[in-house]
Coordinates of C-alpha atoms in Angstrom, one line a residue:
X1 CA -3.9 -0.8 21.5
X2 CA -2.6 0.3 18.1
X3 CA 0.5 2.5 18.1
X4 CA 0.4 5.1 15.3
X5 CA 3.9 6.0 14.0
X6 CA 4.5 9.4 12.4
X7 CA 4.3 9.2 8.6
X8 CA 8.0 10.4 8.4
X9 CA 8.9 7.1 10.0
X10 CA 6.8 4.9 7.8
X11 CA 7.1 6.5 4.4
X12 CA 10.0 7.0 2.0
X13 CA 11.5 10.5 1.9
X14 CA 13.9 12.4 -0.3
X15 CA 17.4 12.9 1.1
X16 CA 20.4 14.8 0.0
X17 CA 23.4 12.5 -0.5
X18 CA 26.8 14.2 -0.6
X19 CA 29.6 12.5 -2.6
X20 CA 33.3 12.7 -2.8
X21 CA 35.0 11.3 -5.9
X22 CA 37.4 8.4 -5.7
X23 CA 40.2 8.6 -8.3
X24 CA 42.0 5.3 -7.8
X25 CA 41.5 1.7 -6.8
X26 CA 44.6 -0.5 -6.9
X27 CA 44.0 -4.1 -7.9
X28 CA 46.3 -7.0 -7.1
X29 CA 48.5 -8.2 -10.0
X30 CA 46.7 -11.6 -10.2
X31 CA 43.5 -9.9 -11.3
X32 CA 41.9 -10.2 -14.7
X33 CA 44.0 -7.7 -16.8
X34 CA 40.9 -6.6 -18.7
X35 CA 39.1 -5.2 -15.7
X36 CA 39.3 -1.4 -15.5
X37 CA 38.5 0.8 -12.5
X38 CA 36.3 3.6 -13.9
X39 CA 35.6 5.6 -10.8
X40 CA 33.9 5.7 -7.4
X41 CA 32.3 7.8 -4.7
X42 CA 32.2 8.0 -1.0
X43 CA 28.6 8.6 -0.1
X44 CA 27.3 10.5 3.0
X45 CA 23.9 11.7 4.2
X46 CA 23.8 13.8 7.3
X47 CA 20.0 14.3 7.4
X48 CA 18.8 10.7 7.9
X49 CA 20.2 8.3 10.6
X50 CA 19.0 5.3 8.5
X51 CA 21.5 6.0 5.7
X52 CA 24.1 3.3 5.9
X53 CA 24.5 -0.4 6.3
X54 CA 23.9 -1.0 2.6
X55 CA 24.3 -4.7 2.0
X56 CA 22.9 -5.4 -1.5
X57 CA 22.7 -3.6 -4.8
X58 CA 20.5 -3.8 -7.9
X59 CA 21.2 -1.5 -10.8
X60 CA 19.5 -0.8 -14.2
X61 CA 19.7 1.7 -17.0
X62 CA 23.3 1.0 -17.6
X63 CA 24.1 1.3 -14.0
X64 CA 22.6 4.8 -13.6
X65 CA 19.6 3.7 -11.5
X66 CA 20.5 2.0 -8.2
X67 CA 18.5 0.3 -5.5
X68 CA 20.1 -0.9 -2.2
X69 CA 18.8 -2.5 1.0
X70 CA 20.2 -2.1 4.5
X71 CA 20.7 -4.5 7.4
X72 CA 18.3 -2.2 9.4
X73 CA 15.5 -2.9 7.0
X74 CA 15.6 0.2 4.8
X75 CA 15.6 1.0 1.1
X76 CA 17.8 3.3 -0.8
X77 CA 17.0 4.5 -4.3
X78 CA 19.2 6.9 -6.2
X79 CA 20.5 8.0 -9.6
X80 CA 24.2 7.9 -10.4
X81 CA 25.3 10.8 -12.6
X82 CA 28.2 9.8 -14.9
X83 CA 30.9 11.9 -16.4
X84 CA 30.5 13.0 -19.9
X85 CA 34.2 12.9 -20.4
X86 CA 35.8 9.4 -20.7
X87 CA 38.5 8.5 -18.2
X88 CA 40.9 6.2 -20.2
X89 CA 38.0 5.3 -22.4
X90 CA 35.4 4.6 -19.7
X91 CA 32.8 6.7 -17.8
X92 CA 32.8 6.9 -14.0
X93 CA 30.2 8.2 -11.5
X94 CA 30.6 11.8 -10.4
X95 CA 27.6 12.5 -8.2
X96 CA 24.2 11.2 -6.9
X97 CA 20.8 12.7 -7.4
X98 CA 17.2 11.9 -6.6
X99 CA 18.0 9.8 -3.5
X100 CA 15.2 8.4 -1.4
X101 CA 15.3 6.4 1.8
X102 CA 12.4 4.4 3.3
X103 CA 11.5 1.5 5.5
X104 CA 10.9 -2.0 4.2
X105 CA 7.6 -3.7 4.9
X106 CA 6.5 -7.2 5.8
X107 CA 3.8 -9.5 4.3
X108 CA 1.1 -7.4 6.0
X109 CA 2.4 -4.1 4.9
X110 CA 3.8 -3.2 8.3
X111 CA 7.2 -1.7 8.9
X112 CA 9.8 -4.4 9.7
X113 CA 10.2 -4.7 13.4
X114 CA 13.5 -5.4 15.2
X115 CA 17.0 -6.4 14.0
X116 CA 16.1 -10.1 13.6
X117 CA 13.4 -9.3 11.1
X118 CA 15.0 -6.3 9.4
X119 CA 18.4 -7.7 8.4
X120 CA 18.2 -7.4 4.6
X121 CA 21.3 -8.6 2.8
X122 CA 20.7 -8.8 -0.9
X123 CA 18.4 -7.4 -3.6
X124 CA 18.0 -8.4 -7.2
X125 CA 15.6 -7.9 -10.1
X126 CA 13.7 -11.1 -11.0
X127 CA 12.8 -11.9 -14.7
X128 CA 9.5 -9.9 -14.5
X129 CA 11.1 -6.8 -13.1
X130 CA 10.2 -7.1 -9.4
X131 CA 12.7 -7.0 -6.6
X132 CA 13.7 -10.0 -4.6
X133 CA 15.3 -9.4 -1.2
X134 CA 17.0 -11.9 1.1
X135 CA 17.1 -11.6 4.8
X136 CA 19.2 -13.4 7.4
X137 CA 18.5 -14.3 11.1
X138 CA 14.9 -15.0 10.2
X139 CA 16.1 -16.5 6.8
X140 CA 13.8 -15.8 4.0
X141 CA 13.4 -14.3 0.5
X142 CA 10.5 -11.9 -0.2
X143 CA 9.3 -10.1 -3.4
X144 CA 8.5 -6.4 -3.7
X145 CA 6.6 -5.1 -6.7
X146 CA 8.0 -2.4 -8.8
X147 CA 7.9 0.5 -9.4
X148 CA 6.3 1.3 -6.1
X149 CA 8.5 -1.1 -4.1
X150 CA 9.2 1.4 -1.3
X151 CA 5.5 1.5 -0.5
X152 CA 4.5 -2.0 -1.3
X153 CA 4.1 -4.9 1.1
X154 CA 6.2 -8.1 0.7
X155 CA 4.9 -11.2 -1.0
X156 CA 6.0 -14.8 -1.5
X157 CA 5.4 -17.8 -3.6
X158 CA 6.4 -21.5 -3.8
X159 CA 9.9 -20.8 -5.1
X160 CA 10.6 -18.2 -2.5
X161 CA 9.1 -20.3 0.3
X162 CA 11.3 -23.3 -0.8
X163 CA 14.4 -21.2 -0.8
X164 CA 13.5 -19.7 2.5
X165 CA 13.1 -23.2 4.1
X166 CA 16.4 -24.4 2.6
X167 CA 18.2 -21.4 4.0
X168 CA 16.6 -21.8 7.4
X169 CA 17.6 -25.5 7.5
X170 CA 21.2 -25.0 6.6
X171 CA 22.5 -21.5 7.3
X172 CA 23.7 -20.3 10.7
X173 CA 21.6 -17.6 12.4
X174 CA 23.8 -14.7 11.3
X175 CA 25.3 -16.4 8.2
X176 CA 22.4 -16.5 5.7
X177 CA 22.1 -15.6 2.1
X178 CA 24.2 -12.4 1.7
X179 CA 23.8 -12.8 -2.0
X180 CA 21.0 -14.1 -4.3
X181 CA 20.5 -14.0 -8.1
X182 CA 17.9 -15.1 -10.7
X183 CA 19.2 -17.1 -13.6
X184 CA 17.8 -16.7 -17.2
X185 CA 15.5 -19.7 -16.7
X186 CA 14.0 -18.1 -13.6
X187 CA 15.9 -20.3 -11.2
X188 CA 16.9 -18.7 -7.9
X189 CA 20.5 -19.2 -6.6
X190 CA 21.8 -18.4 -3.1
X191 CA 24.8 -19.3 -0.9
X192 CA 25.2 -19.2 2.9
X193 CA 27.7 -16.6 4.1
X194 CA 29.2 -19.0 6.7
X195 CA 31.3 -22.0 5.7
X196 CA 29.8 -25.5 6.2
X197 CA 30.3 -27.0 9.6
X198 CA 33.7 -28.7 9.9
X199 CA 35.2 -26.8 6.9
X200 CA 36.9 -23.5 6.4
X201 CA 36.5 -23.0 2.7
X202 CA 33.3 -24.7 1.6
X203 CA 30.1 -22.7 1.2
X204 CA 26.8 -24.4 0.6
X205 CA 24.3 -23.1 -2.0
X206 CA 21.2 -24.1 -3.9
X207 CA 19.6 -23.5 -7.2
X208 CA 15.8 -23.6 -6.8
X209 CA 13.7 -23.9 -10.0
X210 CA 10.8 -21.5 -10.7
X211 CA 8.2 -24.1 -9.9
X212 CA 9.6 -26.6 -7.3
X213 CA 6.1 -27.8 -6.5
X214 CA 6.0 -29.3 -10.0
X215 CA 8.6 -31.9 -8.9
X216 CA 11.6 -30.1 -10.4
X217 CA 14.7 -30.9 -8.5
X218 CA 16.5 -28.5 -6.2
X219 CA 20.2 -28.6 -7.0
X220 CA 22.8 -28.3 -4.3
X221 CA 26.0 -26.5 -5.2
X222 CA 29.2 -25.6 -3.3
X223 CA 31.7 -22.8 -3.5
X224 CA 35.4 -23.2 -2.7
X225 CA 36.7 -19.8 -1.4
X226 CA 40.1 -19.5 0.3
X227 CA 42.1 -17.2 2.6
X228 CA 39.1 -16.4 4.8
X229 CA 37.0 -14.8 2.1
X230 CA 33.2 -15.2 2.3
X231 CA 30.5 -14.7 -0.4
X232 CA 28.6 -11.4 0.1
X233 CA 26.7 -10.9 -3.2
X234 CA 26.0 -12.4 -6.6
X235 CA 25.4 -10.9 -10.0
X236 CA 24.5 -12.5 -13.3
X237 CA 26.4 -11.1 -16.3
X238 CA 24.4 -9.7 -19.2
X239 CA 23.0 -12.5 -21.3
X240 CA 23.7 -15.0 -18.6
X241 CA 27.3 -15.3 -19.6
X242 CA 28.4 -16.2 -16.0
X243 CA 27.7 -15.5 -12.4
X244 CA 29.9 -13.0 -10.6
X245 CA 30.6 -13.7 -6.9
X246 CA 31.6 -10.8 -4.6
X247 CA 33.7 -11.9 -1.6
X248 CA 34.8 -10.1 1.5
X249 CA 37.5 -10.8 4.1
X250 CA 38.2 -8.9 7.3
X251 CA 40.7 -10.1 9.8
X252 CA 44.2 -9.6 11.2
X253 CA 43.8 -5.9 10.7
X254 CA 43.1 -6.2 7.0
X255 CA 40.0 -5.7 4.8
X256 CA 39.8 -7.1 1.3
X257 CA 37.5 -7.9 -1.5
X258 CA 37.6 -10.4 -4.4
X259 CA 35.5 -10.8 -7.5
X260 CA 35.1 -14.3 -8.9
X261 CA 33.4 -15.6 -12.0
X262 CA 31.4 -18.9 -12.4
X263 CA 30.9 -19.7 -16.1
X264 CA 27.5 -20.3 -17.5
X265 CA 26.5 -23.9 -17.0
X266 CA 28.6 -24.8 -14.0
X267 CA 25.7 -24.1 -11.7
X268 CA 23.1 -26.1 -13.6
X269 CA 25.0 -28.7 -15.7
X270 CA 26.4 -30.9 -12.9
X271 CA 30.0 -31.3 -12.1
X272 CA 33.1 -33.3 -13.0
X273 CA 32.4 -36.4 -10.9
X274 CA 28.6 -36.6 -10.8
X275 CA 28.2 -35.8 -7.0
X276 CA 27.0 -32.9 -5.0
X277 CA 30.3 -32.8 -3.0
X278 CA 32.5 -31.2 -5.7
X279 CA 33.1 -27.5 -5.2
X280 CA 33.2 -24.7 -7.7
X281 CA 36.3 -22.5 -7.5
X282 CA 35.5 -19.2 -9.3
X283 CA 37.9 -17.7 -11.7
X284 CA 39.9 -14.9 -9.9
X285 CA 38.7 -11.8 -11.7
X286 CA 39.9 -9.2 -9.1
X287 CA 41.4 -8.7 -5.7
X288 CA 41.9 -5.5 -3.8
X289 CA 42.8 -4.5 -0.2
X290 CA 42.1 -1.5 1.9
X291 CA 45.0 1.0 1.8
X292 CA 45.8 4.6 0.9
X293 CA 45.7 3.6 -2.7
X294 CA 42.5 1.4 -2.5
X295 CA 39.2 2.7 -1.0
X296 CA 38.1 -0.9 -0.2
X297 CA 35.7 -1.2 2.8
X298 CA 33.2 -3.8 3.8
X299 CA 32.1 -4.5 0.2
X300 CA 28.7 -6.3 0.2
X301 CA 26.7 -5.2 -2.8
X302 CA 27.3 -6.1 -6.5
X303 CA 25.4 -5.6 -9.7
X304 CA 26.2 -5.7 -13.4
X305 CA 24.9 -3.9 -16.5
X306 CA 25.3 -4.0 -20.3
X307 CA 26.5 -0.5 -21.3
X308 CA 26.8 -1.4 -25.0
X309 CA 29.7 -2.3 -27.3
X310 CA 30.2 -5.7 -25.6
X311 CA 31.1 -3.9 -22.4
X312 CA 29.9 -4.8 -18.9
X313 CA 29.8 -2.4 -16.0
X314 CA 30.2 -3.8 -12.5
X315 CA 28.9 -1.6 -9.6
X316 CA 29.8 -2.3 -5.9
X317 CA 28.6 -0.8 -2.6
X318 CA 29.9 -1.2 0.9
X319 CA 28.2 -1.7 4.3
X320 CA 29.6 0.8 6.7
X321 CA 28.0 -0.9 9.7
X322 CA 26.9 2.5 10.9
X323 CA 30.4 2.9 12.2
X324 CA 32.3 6.2 12.3
X325 CA 35.5 4.4 11.3
X326 CA 33.9 3.1 8.0
X327 CA 32.5 4.6 4.9
X328 CA 29.8 4.0 2.3
X329 CA 31.9 3.4 -0.8
X330 CA 30.5 3.0 -4.4
X331 CA 32.8 1.6 -7.0
X332 CA 32.5 0.9 -10.7
X333 CA 34.6 -1.2 -13.0
X334 CA 34.2 -2.1 -16.7
X335 CA 35.4 -5.0 -18.9
X336 CA 34.9 -6.5 -22.3
X337 CA 32.2 -9.1 -21.8
X338 CA 33.6 -11.6 -24.3
X339 CA 37.1 -11.5 -22.9
X340 CA 35.8 -11.7 -19.3
X341 CA 33.6 -14.7 -20.2
X342 CA 36.5 -16.5 -21.9
X343 CA 38.7 -15.8 -18.8
X344 CA 36.0 -17.4 -16.6
X345 CA 35.8 -20.5 -18.7
X346 CA 39.6 -20.9 -18.7
X347 CA 40.2 -20.2 -15.0
X348 CA 37.2 -21.5 -13.0
X349 CA 37.5 -25.1 -12.0
X350 CA 36.0 -27.9 -10.0
X351 CA 37.6 -28.9 -6.7
X352 CA 37.0 -32.7 -6.3
X353 CA 35.1 -34.1 -3.4
X354 CA 38.3 -35.4 -1.9
X355 CA 39.4 -31.8 -1.4
X356 CA 36.4 -31.3 0.9
X357 CA 37.4 -34.4 2.9
X358 CA 41.0 -33.2 3.1
X359 CA 39.8 -29.8 4.2
X360 CA 37.7 -31.4 6.9
X361 CA 40.6 -33.5 8.0
X362 CA 42.8 -30.4 8.3
X363 CA 40.1 -28.6 10.2
X364 CA 39.8 -31.5 12.6
X365 CA 43.6 -31.8 13.0
X366 CA 43.8 -28.1 13.6
X367 CA 41.0 -28.4 16.2
X368 CA 42.7 -31.2 18.0
X369 CA 46.1 -29.4 18.0
X370 CA 44.3 -26.3 19.3
X371 CA 42.7 -28.4 22.0
X372 CA 46.0 -29.9 23.1
X373 CA 47.6 -26.5 23.2
X374 CA 44.8 -25.2 25.4
X375 CA 45.1 -28.3 27.6
X376 CA 48.8 -27.7 28.0
X377 CA 48.2 -24.1 28.9
X378 CA 45.6 -25.0 31.5
X379 CA 47.9 -27.6 33.0
X380 CA 50.7 -25.0 33.2
X381 CA 48.3 -22.6 34.9
X382 CA 47.3 -25.3 37.4
X383 CA 50.9 -26.1 38.2
X384 CA 51.6 -22.4 38.8
X385 CA 48.5 -22.1 41.0
X386 CA 49.5 -25.1 43.1
X387 CA 53.0 -23.7 43.5
X388 CA 51.7 -20.3 44.5
X389 CA 49.3 -21.8 47.0
X390 CA 52.0 -24.0 48.5
X391 CA 54.4 -20.9 48.8
X392 CA 51.6 -18.9 50.4
X393 CA 50.8 -21.6 52.9
X394 CA 54.5 -21.8 53.8
X395 CA 54.7 -18.1 54.4
X396 CA 51.5 -18.1 56.5
X397 CA 52.9 -20.9 58.6
X398 CA 56.2 -19.0 59.1
X399 CA 54.2 -15.9 60.0
X400 CA 52.1 -17.7 62.6
X401 CA 55.4 -19.2 64.0
X402 CA 56.9 -15.7 64.3
X403 CA 53.8 -14.4 66.0
X404 CA 54.0 -17.2 68.5
X405 CA 57.6 -16.5 69.3
X406 CA 56.9 -12.8 69.7
X407 CA 54.0 -13.5 72.0
X408 CA 56.3 -15.6 74.2
X409 CA 58.9 -12.8 74.3
X410 CA 56.2 -10.3 75.6
X411 CA 55.1 -12.7 78.3

């Protein structure tokens, strides 16, 4: 029996998005000095419960048009209004207009069903202008045709099927491709969100050519990310000058984000020792932590745009996890593209394969040490348990002895 859902649940609808301007975002001193915070917004929509969880971002028209996807399987499309007055020489967003929210669809045109099929994590324009979306849990990459992507059903091809299979074979269930990107030659790149098994800092990725069925090789690549940071999105700089990597860390009561840059060629031209085991350590472009002076949240979406004059605009969006204690934050930064590219070439580096072995060794040692500590704790607990049981039995014996003496007295 077919169940007919109301059109309001299956069609995109216009919504009012309220915004509050963010005046400051403090970057750590080790950041690229040429990166300038130009403004930000805290976004809120009270009329649609599906507003939130935005995990990917694709922008166009110099960053004024934005598309995002949520981990509940919904689209967001909106226009960013920018100030006409420059703030320290750069324009920042001041409000949002023309916002629409709508459900994503599967290969048959049906609304995505259930969390395991609706967990969209990244969205990017391909070289023909359509939108590619990566999903985790049921790992896959699907295509949606523009401009009617909100109403179109998903489609796939040999390249997307190949990447979907690779992700399914290597990523953990909830650690799929949080970020994907299309290179200038049409190749598709993606990284797993979770570190490789037995490591803490190595993240597996792949570059899949446009026509893998023609015998073109799939290239394995690896990222080296430290301090508990994980990759959450990717963005190709204008002209293919490099690949920006958005990273997120949450733990020990702290939430932070990093922006790294992989120079053009490092993904496709091999590495320094001719093996697939070497890891790319991106150039450290920016780092920021959540505080009163930094509106950092769970930053998961990244996109870049050429705004003219050799300037690149970076736009970021956060996933609020539909939590009352989090916010949907939209941040923008700008930098001179030539200087940023030069910085990436100078600071990005290869971490030799031995580094991975050393890391695995440290992880194993840490695991063994942790196991010994647990064993010692359990042994201590067992000793306490035996002592308590022995004491209890002694008290019970003494109690029964007293009872016997009392019984004799009454007789």
